[in-house]
Short mmCIF file of C-alpha atoms in Angstrom, two decimals:
data_model
loop_
_atom_site.label_atom_id
_atom_site.label_comp_id
_atom_site.label_asym_id
_atom_site.label_seq_id
_atom_site.Cartn_x
_atom_site.Cartn_y
_atom_site.Cartn_z
CA MET A 1449 215.79 322.78 93.50
CA ARG A 1450 213.30 322.47 90.64
CA ARG A 1451 216.21 322.09 88.25
CA TRP A 1452 217.72 319.42 90.53
CA LEU A 1453 214.61 317.24 90.49
CA SER A 1454 214.21 317.72 86.74
CA LYS A 1455 217.81 316.70 86.11
CA ALA A 1456 217.44 313.72 88.45
CA GLU A 1457 214.32 312.63 86.57
CA GLU A 1458 216.17 312.87 83.26
CA SER A 1459 219.25 311.04 84.57
CA LEU A 1460 217.26 308.19 86.13
CA GLY A 1461 215.22 307.85 82.94
CA ASN A 1462 218.43 307.45 80.97
CA HIS A 1463 219.84 304.89 83.42
CA SER A 1464 216.69 303.03 84.48
CA ASP A 1465 217.32 299.97 82.32
CA ARG A 1466 220.84 299.39 83.67
CA LEU A 1467 219.70 299.97 87.25
CA ASN A 1468 216.96 297.41 86.72
CA ALA A 1469 219.51 294.98 85.30
CA ILE A 1470 221.65 294.91 88.47
CA ASN A 1471 218.78 295.02 90.97
CA ILE A 1472 219.11 291.86 93.06
CA PHE A 1473 218.68 293.13 96.64
CA PRO A 1474 216.53 292.93 98.72
CA VAL A 1475 214.78 290.90 96.00
CA ALA A 1476 215.85 290.21 92.43
CA ASP A 1477 212.82 291.85 90.85
CA GLY A 1478 214.60 294.13 88.39
CA ASP A 1479 212.66 297.34 89.04
CA THR A 1480 214.87 299.69 91.06
CA GLY A 1481 215.54 301.97 88.09
CA THR A 1482 211.87 302.16 87.18
CA ASN A 1483 210.79 302.71 90.80
CA LEU A 1484 213.27 305.52 91.37
CA TYR A 1485 212.44 307.16 88.05
CA LEU A 1486 208.68 307.16 88.67
CA THR A 1487 209.06 308.41 92.25
CA VAL A 1488 211.47 311.20 91.34
CA ARG A 1489 209.19 312.13 88.44
CA ALA A 1490 206.29 312.61 90.87
CA ALA A 1491 208.48 314.88 93.01
CA SER A 1492 209.71 316.84 90.00
CA HIS A 1493 206.23 317.46 88.63
CA ALA A 1494 204.97 318.62 92.05
CA ALA A 1495 207.90 321.01 92.42
CA SER A 1496 207.35 322.42 88.93
CA ALA A 1497 203.71 323.13 89.75
CA SER A 1498 204.59 325.14 92.87
CA ASP A 1499 205.59 328.82 92.73
CA THR A 1500 206.97 329.09 96.27
CA THR A 1501 210.44 330.55 96.79
CA ASP A 1502 210.91 328.83 100.15
CA LEU A 1503 213.23 325.86 99.61
CA GLY A 1504 211.80 323.96 102.54
CA VAL A 1505 208.21 324.42 101.42
CA LEU A 1506 209.09 323.46 97.86
CA LEU A 1507 210.84 320.24 98.86
CA ARG A 1508 208.14 319.41 101.40
CA ILE A 1509 205.57 319.59 98.60
CA ALA A 1510 207.81 317.50 96.35
CA GLY A 1511 208.51 315.03 99.15
CA GLN A 1512 204.83 314.54 99.92
CA ALA A 1513 204.10 313.91 96.24
CA ALA A 1514 206.96 311.43 96.09
CA MET A 1515 205.75 309.68 99.23
CA GLU A 1516 202.20 309.33 97.96
CA ASP A 1517 203.44 307.91 94.65
CA ALA A 1518 206.50 306.06 95.96
CA ARG A 1519 207.42 302.80 94.24
CA GLY A 1520 209.34 299.99 95.90
CA ASN A 1521 212.07 300.18 98.53
CA SER A 1522 214.22 302.61 96.60
CA GLY A 1523 211.41 305.00 95.72
CA THR A 1524 210.09 305.00 99.28
CA LEU A 1525 213.55 305.72 100.68
CA PHE A 1526 214.02 308.57 98.22
CA ALA A 1527 210.70 310.04 99.32
CA VAL A 1528 211.76 309.81 102.98
CA PHE A 1529 215.09 311.41 102.07
CA LEU A 1530 213.45 314.30 100.23
CA ALA A 1531 210.94 315.02 103.01
CA ALA A 1532 213.78 315.05 105.56
CA VAL A 1533 216.01 317.31 103.45
CA ALA A 1534 213.15 319.83 103.34
CA GLU A 1535 213.00 320.30 107.12
CA PRO A 1536 216.17 322.40 107.73
CA LEU A 1537 215.56 324.41 104.55
CA HIS A 1538 212.29 326.04 105.66
CA HIS A 1539 212.41 329.86 105.50
CA HIS A 1540 215.49 329.73 103.27
CA THR A 1541 215.54 330.83 99.64
CA ARG A 1542 219.15 329.90 98.91
CA LEU A 1543 221.13 326.70 99.40
CA SER A 1544 224.49 326.92 101.15
CA GLY A 1545 227.15 324.46 102.25
CA PRO A 1546 226.14 324.53 105.94
CA LEU A 1547 222.46 324.08 105.05
CA LEU A 1548 223.25 321.20 102.71
CA ALA A 1549 225.34 319.43 105.35
CA THR A 1550 222.58 319.85 107.94
CA ALA A 1551 219.88 318.66 105.52
CA LEU A 1552 221.82 315.56 104.52
CA GLN A 1553 222.47 314.69 108.15
CA ARG A 1554 218.76 315.01 108.89
CA ALA A 1555 217.93 312.84 105.88
CA GLN A 1556 220.39 310.16 106.97
CA ILE A 1557 218.82 309.89 110.42
CA ARG A 1558 215.26 309.86 109.07
CA SER A 1559 216.01 307.30 106.36
CA TRP A 1560 217.73 304.83 108.67
CA SER A 1561 214.94 305.15 111.25
CA ALA A 1562 212.22 304.60 108.63
CA LEU A 1563 213.37 301.00 108.12
CA SER A 1564 212.77 298.32 110.69
CA ASP A 1565 215.89 296.41 109.61
CA PRO A 1566 218.36 298.72 107.81
CA VAL A 1567 221.12 296.89 105.94
CA PRO A 1568 224.63 298.21 105.12
CA GLY A 1569 225.74 297.97 101.51
CA THR A 1570 222.58 299.59 100.18
CA MET A 1571 221.21 303.01 99.28
CA LEU A 1572 221.27 303.76 103.04
CA SER A 1573 225.05 303.30 103.19
CA VAL A 1574 225.51 305.62 100.24
CA LEU A 1575 223.28 308.23 101.89
CA GLU A 1576 225.24 307.95 105.14
CA ALA A 1577 228.56 308.40 103.33
CA THR A 1578 227.16 311.36 101.39
CA ALA A 1579 226.12 313.09 104.60
CA ARG A 1580 229.49 312.39 106.18
CA GLY A 1581 231.38 313.71 103.15
CA ALA A 1582 229.31 316.90 103.10
CA ALA A 1583 229.79 317.42 106.85
CA MET A 1584 233.57 317.05 106.59
CA ALA A 1585 233.79 319.46 103.67
CA ASP A 1586 231.54 321.99 105.40
CA GLY A 1587 233.58 321.71 108.60
CA ALA A 1588 236.75 322.45 106.68
CA GLN A 1589 235.11 325.65 105.38
CA ASN A 1590 234.32 326.85 108.93
CA GLY A 1591 230.69 327.59 108.16
CA ASP A 1592 231.39 329.56 104.99
CA ASP A 1593 228.07 330.01 103.16
CA SER A 1594 229.54 331.28 99.89
CA ASN A 1595 228.85 329.66 96.52
CA HIS A 1596 232.46 328.47 96.41
CA ALA A 1597 232.04 326.66 99.73
CA LEU A 1598 228.79 325.12 98.48
CA ALA A 1599 230.60 323.85 95.38
CA LEU A 1600 233.26 322.19 97.53
CA THR A 1601 230.63 320.62 99.78
CA LEU A 1602 228.62 319.28 96.85
CA GLN A 1603 231.66 317.82 95.15
CA ALA A 1604 232.77 316.15 98.38
CA ALA A 1605 229.29 314.70 98.85
CA VAL A 1606 229.27 313.21 95.34
CA GLU A 1607 232.79 311.81 95.73
CA ALA A 1608 231.81 310.20 99.04
CA ALA A 1609 228.68 308.76 97.43
CA LEU A 1610 230.72 307.24 94.59
CA GLU A 1611 233.17 305.64 97.00
CA ALA A 1612 230.29 304.23 99.04
CA VAL A 1613 228.68 302.79 95.90
CA ILE A 1614 231.92 300.98 95.06
CA GLN A 1615 232.07 299.57 98.59
CA THR A 1616 228.54 298.15 98.48
CA GLU A 1617 229.81 295.19 96.44
CA SER A 1618 231.92 294.00 99.38
CA GLN A 1619 229.36 294.84 102.06
CA LEU A 1620 226.57 292.54 100.89
CA GLY A 1621 227.20 288.87 100.18
CA VAL A 1622 224.63 288.68 97.38
CA LEU A 1623 226.32 291.60 95.61
CA THR A 1624 229.77 290.11 96.14
CA ALA A 1625 228.65 286.82 94.60
CA ALA A 1626 227.07 288.58 91.62
CA LYS A 1627 230.04 290.96 91.23
CA VAL A 1628 227.86 294.06 91.04
CA VAL A 1629 227.30 297.24 93.03
CA ASP A 1630 223.96 298.09 94.63
CA ALA A 1631 221.37 299.45 92.20
CA GLY A 1632 219.70 301.75 94.71
CA GLY A 1633 223.08 303.15 95.70
CA VAL A 1634 223.91 303.96 92.08
CA GLY A 1635 220.51 305.62 91.70
CA PHE A 1636 221.14 307.81 94.73
CA LEU A 1637 224.58 308.73 93.36
CA LEU A 1638 222.88 309.92 90.16
CA ILE A 1639 220.44 311.98 92.25
CA MET A 1640 223.29 313.65 94.14
CA ASP A 1641 225.22 314.42 90.95
CA ALA A 1642 222.04 316.00 89.58
CA LEU A 1643 221.94 318.24 92.68
CA ARG A 1644 225.60 319.21 92.16
CA ALA A 1645 225.01 320.00 88.49
CA ALA A 1646 221.81 321.97 89.12
CA ALA A 1647 223.20 324.04 91.99
CA LEU A 1648 226.45 324.90 90.21
CA GLY A 1649 225.03 325.34 86.72
CA GLU A 1650 227.12 322.46 85.39
CA GLU A 1651 226.46 319.31 83.40
CA LEU A 1652 226.02 315.81 84.76
CA GLN A 1653 229.24 313.81 85.02
CA ASP A 1654 228.77 311.15 82.36
CA GLU A 1655 232.01 309.45 83.36
CA LEU A 1656 230.90 309.09 86.99
CA LEU A 1657 229.73 305.49 86.55
CA ASP A 1658 232.63 304.29 84.40
CA GLY A 1659 234.05 301.07 85.79
CA LEU A 1660 231.28 300.29 88.26
CA HIS A 1661 230.92 296.51 88.39
CA GLY A 1662 227.86 295.27 86.54
CA TYR A 1663 227.24 298.66 84.96
CA ASP A 1664 228.70 298.01 81.53
CA ILE A 1665 225.98 298.30 78.92
CA GLN A 1666 226.89 294.84 77.63
CA ALA A 1667 226.38 293.25 81.05
CA PRO A 1668 223.38 290.91 81.35
CA HIS A 1669 220.21 291.53 83.31
CA ILE A 1670 221.40 289.46 86.25
CA HIS A 1671 218.07 289.67 88.06
CA ASN A 1672 216.52 287.36 85.42
CA GLY A 1673 215.95 283.92 86.84
CA GLY A 1674 216.06 285.23 90.39
CA ASP A 1675 214.14 283.48 93.14
CA ALA A 1676 212.12 286.48 94.28
CA GLU A 1677 208.91 285.33 95.90
CA GLY A 1678 205.96 287.00 97.58
CA VAL A 1679 204.43 290.42 97.14
CA GLU A 1680 205.09 294.04 98.01
CA VAL A 1681 202.22 295.76 99.84
CA MET A 1682 202.08 299.56 100.02
CA CYS A 1683 199.48 302.02 101.28
CA THR A 1684 198.87 305.38 102.94
CA ILE A 1685 197.12 305.46 106.31
CA ASN A 1686 196.36 307.96 109.11
CA LEU A 1687 197.55 306.70 112.51
CA SER A 1688 198.72 307.96 115.87
CA PRO A 1689 202.43 307.38 116.62
CA LEU A 1690 201.49 304.56 119.01
CA ASP A 1691 199.23 302.84 116.49
CA ALA A 1692 201.90 303.25 113.82
CA ALA A 1693 204.51 301.64 116.08
CA THR A 1694 202.12 298.76 116.77
CA LEU A 1695 201.45 298.23 113.09
CA ARG A 1696 205.18 298.29 112.34
CA LEU A 1697 205.77 295.64 115.01
CA HIS A 1698 203.10 293.35 113.56
CA LEU A 1699 204.37 293.83 109.98
CA ASP A 1700 207.92 293.04 111.16
CA GLU A 1701 206.63 289.73 112.50
CA LEU A 1702 204.83 289.02 109.24
CA GLY A 1703 207.36 290.03 106.57
CA ASP A 1704 210.46 292.06 105.86
CA SER A 1705 211.64 295.27 104.14
CA VAL A 1706 209.24 297.18 106.39
CA ILE A 1707 209.35 300.94 105.82
CA MET A 1708 207.05 303.37 107.63
CA SER A 1709 207.46 307.11 107.36
CA ALA A 1710 205.23 310.04 108.27
CA VAL A 1711 204.08 312.02 105.25
CA THR A 1712 202.39 314.90 107.07
CA GLU A 1713 200.63 315.71 110.34
CA VAL A 1714 196.87 315.17 110.47
CA GLU A 1715 194.16 315.34 113.14
CA GLU A 1716 194.52 311.64 114.00
CA GLY A 1717 198.29 311.91 114.36
CA TYR A 1718 200.23 311.49 111.12
CA ARG A 1719 199.67 310.34 107.57
CA TRP A 1720 202.00 307.36 107.06
CA ARG A 1721 203.35 305.64 103.97
CA VAL A 1722 203.64 301.91 104.60
CA HIS A 1723 205.78 299.41 102.68
CA VAL A 1724 206.34 295.70 103.37
CA HIS A 1725 207.32 292.48 101.58
CA VAL A 1726 205.21 289.46 102.58
CA PRO A 1727 204.66 285.92 101.23
CA THR A 1728 200.96 286.58 100.61
CA PRO A 1729 199.04 289.87 100.84
CA GLU A 1730 195.97 288.87 102.85
CA PRO A 1731 197.50 288.84 106.38
CA ALA A 1732 199.23 292.19 105.83
CA LEU A 1733 196.09 293.76 104.40
CA LYS A 1734 194.11 292.49 107.39
CA LEU A 1735 196.56 294.06 109.85
CA ILE A 1736 196.54 297.35 107.97
CA GLN A 1737 192.76 297.47 107.80
CA GLU A 1738 192.47 296.70 111.50
CA ALA A 1739 194.83 299.61 112.24
CA GLY A 1740 192.84 302.21 110.29
CA HIS A 1741 191.45 303.13 106.91
CA PRO A 1742 194.17 302.72 104.26
CA ILE A 1743 194.09 304.40 100.86
CA ASN A 1744 196.31 304.07 97.77
CA VAL A 1745 196.70 300.37 98.54
CA SER A 1746 198.74 298.40 96.03
CA VAL A 1747 199.98 294.81 95.84
CA THR A 1748 202.94 294.08 93.56
CA GLN A 1749 204.31 290.66 92.65
CA LEU A 1750 208.02 290.51 93.46
CA ALA A 1751 208.93 287.73 91.01
CA SER A 1752 211.05 288.87 88.07
CA PRO A 1753 209.33 288.87 84.67
CA ARG A 1754 210.49 286.35 82.13
CA GLN A 1755 212.37 287.50 79.05
CA SER A 1756 209.35 286.58 76.93
CA ASP A 1757 206.99 288.67 79.03
CA SER A 1758 205.96 292.19 78.17
CA PRO A 1759 208.30 294.86 79.59
CA GLN A 1760 206.43 295.30 82.86
CA TYR A 1761 208.34 295.07 86.11
CA GLY A 1762 205.97 293.06 88.26
CA ASP A 1763 202.18 292.94 88.10
CA VAL A 1764 200.62 295.72 90.16
CA THR A 1765 197.13 295.43 91.56
CA GLN A 1766 195.40 298.55 92.87
CA LEU A 1767 192.84 297.51 95.46
CA LYS A 1768 189.42 299.12 95.58
CA ASP A 1769 188.69 297.20 98.76
CA PRO A 1770 191.89 296.20 100.59
CA SER A 1771 190.01 293.65 102.68
CA THR A 1772 189.81 291.27 99.75
CA LEU A 1773 191.70 290.59 96.57
CA GLY A 1774 188.49 289.55 94.90
CA ASP A 1775 187.38 293.17 94.45
CA SER A 1776 190.61 294.34 92.87
CA SER A 1777 191.27 295.99 89.55
CA THR A 1778 194.50 295.96 87.58
CA LEU A 1779 196.48 299.19 87.60
CA ASP A 1780 197.84 299.76 84.11
CA GLU A 1781 201.43 300.96 84.34
CA SER A 1782 202.26 300.50 80.67
CA ALA A 1783 202.08 304.22 79.91
CA GLN A 1784 204.41 305.12 82.76
CA LEU A 1785 206.88 302.38 81.89
CA SER A 1786 206.81 303.39 78.25
CA GLU A 1787 207.76 306.92 79.29
CA ALA A 1788 210.59 305.58 81.43
CA GLN A 1789 211.87 303.43 78.58
CA GLU A 1790 211.50 306.26 76.08
CA ALA A 1791 213.50 308.50 78.39
CA SER A 1792 216.22 305.86 78.64
CA GLY A 1793 216.37 305.33 74.89
CA GLN A 1794 214.81 301.84 75.02
#
């Protein structure tokens, strides 16, 4: 599992620029590759620092780290996915086909429920297909928990993910018009191939992405000139399930791309990671502050950077006091982005 997250970090670093280039949904802000890379990196580093041999505990630690440091829609969904995968693996020290199928099914349910308005043709569709492919392969093996059966289940999951990525172009009108596949879906495919390679002691399949529409290295950064408007607000907050449901309802009325997922259980209820896209941050920040005491609050401009701008995917403001933008300080991401670009050969 540590090797999986390390390989996924490496793969996403190598592909972050192309993923950014085809990122046009839900907003054309050109940062899906960077967001996934930084989120997976947080998970990988947390896993590397843990010496547990319990797969569930290891991935729970990695999932919590990813959730606390999640970036954007894609990063938040990956964090939800990882935390959900951990649940059936507790008290296990070895991955098997049946366990993988169960974990992916759990992750599919959790990921779809984390979004207020899940949309087909996205990373969610690829996750759903991956879980279905793994379940079918595991069923054909009649519960065999051998390494051979695991290999067949992993390969089926990756093949199903690839097919689902190809289909995203026809599932979303904006992707059909742009003649590209979904960036988040491709990122998740890379993550699953990293799991296959790590578990089986094999290499990543470099040819996996050959022929995907919009993925040729010569293809333009189609998100440039997009009409993305508004901001992305994210935070962590302790709430009861009822208060969390109320906050979700109010954020749904205010904006879109609402994601709320429990990070861990606390005395007040649960620790939640909150994500929403809104026209302006102040109303969302007011709702969040009325609900509780948020921490790790960030506001990110969704508009795509111009070609002449420095290579920073949206201006991020880390708020010292989320009740007002006047007391904010700029969060410098240049070092993290430089690492992502260095990893991708930029």
